[in-house]
Coordinates of C-alpha atoms in Angstrom, one line a residue:
Chain Z
M1 CA -21.2 51.4 -19.6
S2 CA -24.4 52.8 -21.0
A3 CA -27.6 52.9 -19.0
E4 CA -29.7 52.1 -22.1
A5 CA -32.7 49.9 -21.5
P6 CA -32.8 46.4 -23.1
H7 CA -33.5 46.8 -26.8
L8 CA -33.6 45.0 -30.1
K9 CA -31.4 45.9 -33.1
I10 CA -32.2 44.8 -36.6
K11 CA -29.6 45.1 -39.3
I12 CA -30.5 44.5 -43.0
Q13 CA -27.8 44.2 -45.5
L14 CA -28.2 43.7 -49.3
Y15 CA -25.2 41.8 -50.8
C16 CA -23.9 41.9 -54.3
G17 CA -21.1 39.3 -54.5
D18 CA -19.0 39.9 -51.4
E19 CA -19.9 43.6 -51.2
I20 CA -22.6 45.3 -49.2
A21 CA -24.8 47.1 -51.8
M22 CA -27.0 48.6 -49.2
G23 CA -27.1 48.6 -45.4
P24 CA -27.6 51.0 -42.4
G25 CA -24.4 53.0 -43.0
K26 CA -24.9 53.4 -46.7
A27 CA -28.6 54.4 -46.2
D28 CA -27.5 57.0 -43.7
L29 CA -24.9 58.3 -46.2
L30 CA -27.5 58.6 -49.0
E31 CA -29.9 60.5 -46.7
A32 CA -27.1 62.9 -45.7
L33 CA -26.0 63.3 -49.3
A34 CA -29.5 64.2 -50.3
R35 CA -29.5 66.9 -47.6
E36 CA -26.0 68.2 -48.0
G37 CA -25.5 68.0 -51.7
S38 CA -22.0 66.8 -51.7
I39 CA -20.0 63.7 -50.6
S40 CA -17.7 65.9 -48.5
G41 CA -20.7 67.5 -46.8
A42 CA -22.4 64.2 -46.2
G43 CA -19.2 62.7 -44.7
R44 CA -18.8 65.7 -42.5
A45 CA -22.4 65.5 -41.3
L46 CA -21.8 61.8 -40.3
G47 CA -18.3 62.3 -38.8
M48 CA -16.8 60.2 -41.7
S49 CA -13.7 61.1 -43.7
Y50 CA -14.2 62.1 -47.3
R51 CA -12.3 59.0 -48.4
R52 CA -14.6 56.7 -46.4
A53 CA -17.7 58.4 -47.8
W54 CA -16.3 58.3 -51.3
L55 CA -15.6 54.5 -51.0
L56 CA -19.1 53.8 -49.8
V57 CA -20.6 55.8 -52.7
D58 CA -18.3 54.0 -55.1
A59 CA -19.3 50.6 -53.8
M60 CA -23.0 51.4 -54.2
N61 CA -22.4 52.7 -57.7
R62 CA -20.7 49.5 -58.7
C63 CA -23.3 47.1 -57.1
W64 CA -26.5 48.4 -58.7
C65 CA -27.5 48.3 -62.4
E66 CA -27.0 52.1 -62.6
P67 CA -25.3 54.6 -60.2
L68 CA -27.3 55.7 -57.1
V69 CA -25.2 58.9 -56.8
A70 CA -24.3 61.3 -59.6
T71 CA -21.3 63.5 -59.0
T72 CA -20.3 66.8 -60.5
P73 CA -16.6 67.0 -61.0
G74 CA -14.7 69.4 -58.9
G75 CA -12.9 67.4 -56.2
A76 CA -13.6 67.2 -52.5
A77 CA -14.0 70.9 -52.1
K78 CA -16.1 72.0 -55.0
G79 CA -17.7 68.8 -56.4
G80 CA -21.4 68.3 -55.9
A81 CA -23.3 65.1 -55.6
R82 CA -27.0 64.1 -55.6
L83 CA -29.1 61.0 -55.6
T84 CA -30.2 59.7 -59.0
P85 CA -33.8 58.7 -59.4
L86 CA -32.6 55.1 -58.9
G87 CA -30.8 56.2 -55.7
E88 CA -34.0 57.6 -54.4
D89 CA -35.9 54.5 -55.3
V90 CA -33.4 52.1 -53.7
L91 CA -33.3 54.2 -50.6
R92 CA -37.0 54.3 -50.3
R93 CA -37.4 50.6 -50.8
Y94 CA -34.6 49.8 -48.4
S95 CA -36.3 52.0 -45.8
E96 CA -39.5 50.0 -46.4
L97 CA -37.7 46.8 -45.7
V98 CA -36.3 48.2 -42.5
E99 CA -39.7 49.4 -41.4
Q100 CA -41.4 46.1 -42.2
A101 CA -38.8 44.2 -40.2
A102 CA -39.1 46.6 -37.3
G103 CA -42.7 45.3 -37.0
I104 CA -41.3 42.4 -35.0
R105 CA -41.0 44.9 -32.1
D106 CA -44.8 45.0 -31.8
G107 CA -45.2 41.2 -31.5
K108 CA -45.7 39.0 -28.5
D109 CA -42.2 37.4 -28.8
W110 CA -40.2 40.5 -28.3
A111 CA -42.6 41.6 -25.5
A112 CA -42.0 38.3 -23.7
L113 CA -38.2 38.4 -24.3
R114 CA -38.0 42.0 -23.2
G115 CA -39.7 40.9 -19.9
L116 CA -37.1 38.2 -19.4
L117 CA -34.0 40.4 -19.9
R118 CA -32.3 42.0 -16.9
E119 CA -32.1 45.8 -17.0
M120 CA -28.3 45.5 -16.8
P121 CA -26.1 42.4 -17.1
K122 CA -25.0 40.8 -13.8
V123 CA -21.4 41.5 -12.9
H124 CA -18.9 39.2 -14.7
Q125 CA -18.2 36.1 -12.7
K126 CA -14.7 34.7 -12.2
E127 CA -13.9 32.8 -15.4
E128 CA -13.9 29.1 -14.9
V129 CA -11.6 28.2 -17.8
Chain X
M1 CA -14.5 36.4 -54.5
S2 CA -17.7 34.3 -54.0
A3 CA -20.0 33.7 -56.9
E4 CA -23.0 33.9 -54.5
A5 CA -26.1 35.5 -56.0
P6 CA -27.3 38.8 -54.6
H7 CA -29.0 38.2 -51.3
L8 CA -30.4 39.8 -48.2
K9 CA -29.0 39.3 -44.6
I10 CA -31.0 40.1 -41.5
K11 CA -29.3 40.3 -38.2
I12 CA -31.3 40.6 -35.0
Q13 CA -29.5 41.4 -31.7
L14 CA -31.1 41.7 -28.3
Y15 CA -29.1 44.0 -26.1
C16 CA -28.9 44.1 -22.3
G17 CA -26.8 47.2 -21.4
D18 CA -23.8 47.1 -23.8
E19 CA -23.9 43.3 -24.0
I20 CA -25.6 41.2 -26.7
A21 CA -27.9 38.9 -24.8
M22 CA -29.0 37.1 -27.9
G23 CA -28.0 37.2 -31.6
P24 CA -27.2 34.9 -34.5
G25 CA -23.9 33.5 -33.0
K26 CA -25.4 32.9 -29.5
A27 CA -28.5 31.2 -31.0
D28 CA -26.2 28.9 -33.0
L29 CA -24.3 28.1 -29.9
L30 CA -27.5 27.2 -27.9
E31 CA -28.6 24.9 -30.7
A32 CA -25.2 23.2 -30.8
L33 CA -25.2 22.9 -27.1
A34 CA -28.6 21.3 -27.0
R35 CA -27.3 18.7 -29.6
E36 CA -23.8 18.2 -28.1
G37 CA -24.5 18.3 -24.4
S38 CA -21.4 20.2 -23.5
I39 CA -19.9 23.6 -24.0
S40 CA -16.7 22.1 -25.4
G41 CA -18.7 19.9 -27.8
A42 CA -20.8 22.8 -29.0
G43 CA -17.7 24.9 -29.5
R44 CA -16.0 22.2 -31.4
A45 CA -19.1 21.7 -33.6
L46 CA -19.0 25.4 -34.5
G47 CA -15.2 25.7 -34.9
M48 CA -15.0 27.9 -31.8
S49 CA -12.6 27.7 -28.9
Y50 CA -13.8 26.4 -25.5
R51 CA -12.9 29.8 -24.1
R52 CA -14.9 31.7 -26.7
A53 CA -18.0 29.4 -26.2
W54 CA -17.7 29.7 -22.5
L55 CA -17.6 33.5 -22.6
L56 CA -20.7 33.5 -24.8
V57 CA -22.6 31.2 -22.4
D58 CA -21.4 33.4 -19.5
A59 CA -22.7 36.5 -21.2
M60 CA -26.1 35.0 -21.8
N61 CA -26.4 33.7 -18.3
R62 CA -25.6 37.2 -17.0
C63 CA -28.1 39.1 -19.3
W64 CA -31.3 37.1 -18.6
C65 CA -33.3 36.9 -15.4
E66 CA -32.2 33.3 -15.0
P67 CA -29.4 31.2 -16.7
L68 CA -30.1 29.9 -20.2
V69 CA -27.5 27.2 -19.8
A70 CA -27.0 24.9 -16.8
T71 CA -23.5 23.4 -16.4
T72 CA -22.4 20.3 -14.6
P73 CA -19.0 20.8 -13.0
G74 CA -16.1 18.9 -14.4
G75 CA -14.1 21.3 -16.5
A76 CA -13.8 21.5 -20.3
A77 CA -13.2 17.8 -20.7
K78 CA -15.9 16.2 -18.5
G79 CA -18.4 18.9 -17.7
G80 CA -21.8 18.7 -19.3
A81 CA -24.2 21.5 -20.2
R82 CA -27.8 21.7 -21.2
L83 CA -30.4 24.4 -22.0
T84 CA -32.6 25.3 -19.1
P85 CA -36.3 25.6 -19.7
L86 CA -35.7 29.4 -20.0
G87 CA -32.9 28.8 -22.5
E88 CA -35.3 26.7 -24.6
D89 CA -38.0 29.4 -24.4
V90 CA -35.6 32.2 -25.3
L91 CA -34.1 30.3 -28.2
R92 CA -37.6 29.5 -29.5
R93 CA -38.8 33.0 -29.3
Y94 CA -35.7 34.4 -30.8
S95 CA -36.1 32.0 -33.7
E96 CA -39.6 33.3 -34.1
L97 CA -38.4 36.9 -34.4
V98 CA -35.8 35.8 -37.0
E99 CA -38.5 34.0 -39.0
Q100 CA -41.0 36.9 -38.8
A101 CA -38.3 39.4 -40.0
A102 CA -37.4 37.0 -42.8
G103 CA -40.9 37.6 -44.1
I104 CA -39.5 40.8 -45.8
R105 CA -37.9 38.5 -48.4
D106 CA -41.4 37.6 -49.7
G107 CA -42.4 41.3 -50.3
K108 CA -42.4 43.4 -53.4
D109 CA -39.6 45.7 -52.1
W110 CA -37.0 43.0 -51.9
A111 CA -38.2 41.6 -55.3
A112 CA -37.7 45.0 -56.9
L113 CA -34.4 45.6 -55.2
R114 CA -33.1 42.2 -56.2
G115 CA -34.0 43.0 -59.8
L116 CA -31.9 46.2 -59.6
L117 CA -28.8 44.6 -58.2
R118 CA -26.0 43.4 -60.5
E119 CA -25.1 39.8 -60.3
M120 CA -21.6 40.9 -59.3
P121 CA -20.1 44.3 -58.5
K122 CA -18.5 46.2 -61.4
V123 CA -14.7 46.2 -61.2
H124 CA -13.3 48.9 -58.9
Q125 CA -12.7 52.2 -60.6
K126 CA -9.6 54.2 -60.2
E127 CA -10.1 56.1 -56.9
E128 CA -10.8 59.8 -57.5
V129 CA -9.7 61.0 -54.0

């Protein structure tokens, strides 16, 4: 059990049909990809398999009007990848959404709720079912 | 596959230790409970087992300084349940957080992103792995 203090998580997901076109995991992957310069490197940096990282990139590239990631052929070992201008724009705007939503942490409602939460949950009672 | 238009989902979860003290599912349950007057009725209204509904109520009651739900003994069939004043306050404030965060839907970033999303994802390409 973690000793983490009570906190608030906000998850923003953009859907295209039934697929998630952008969300926290895909945004992290785009950031890692911009740093690492390849899908395999980005996956490694996030502790994610190449296959998993590739599938996330493929989903993004199919959900937006143009690809967010451009790849250079060469397979997992040699191939490079970079964000397209659209990829950079989408990542920046998604980060803006996340930042705006995070503003609720500064309001009176979260302050009040935070004050009403226990530091840790009470021990589980015997189930009454 | 749904034909739902591109959309944005926002999920707000309040954590106490490793447990979710409030989130979309628990807020729905509190609302149903206020309407139905019992855990079993609320569970039924949401297509949730009594056991599942009871566990969610129990988690909430252990995460906050006082219980959010007060139960009248009598088992699944006869027992009643209602929100405590704290339960009403927490639900109201959580709904405020949700509403404030939903304000990002009115901004320029979501409008721009919405315009860049396809109506439906492109068909899956042959995997390159």
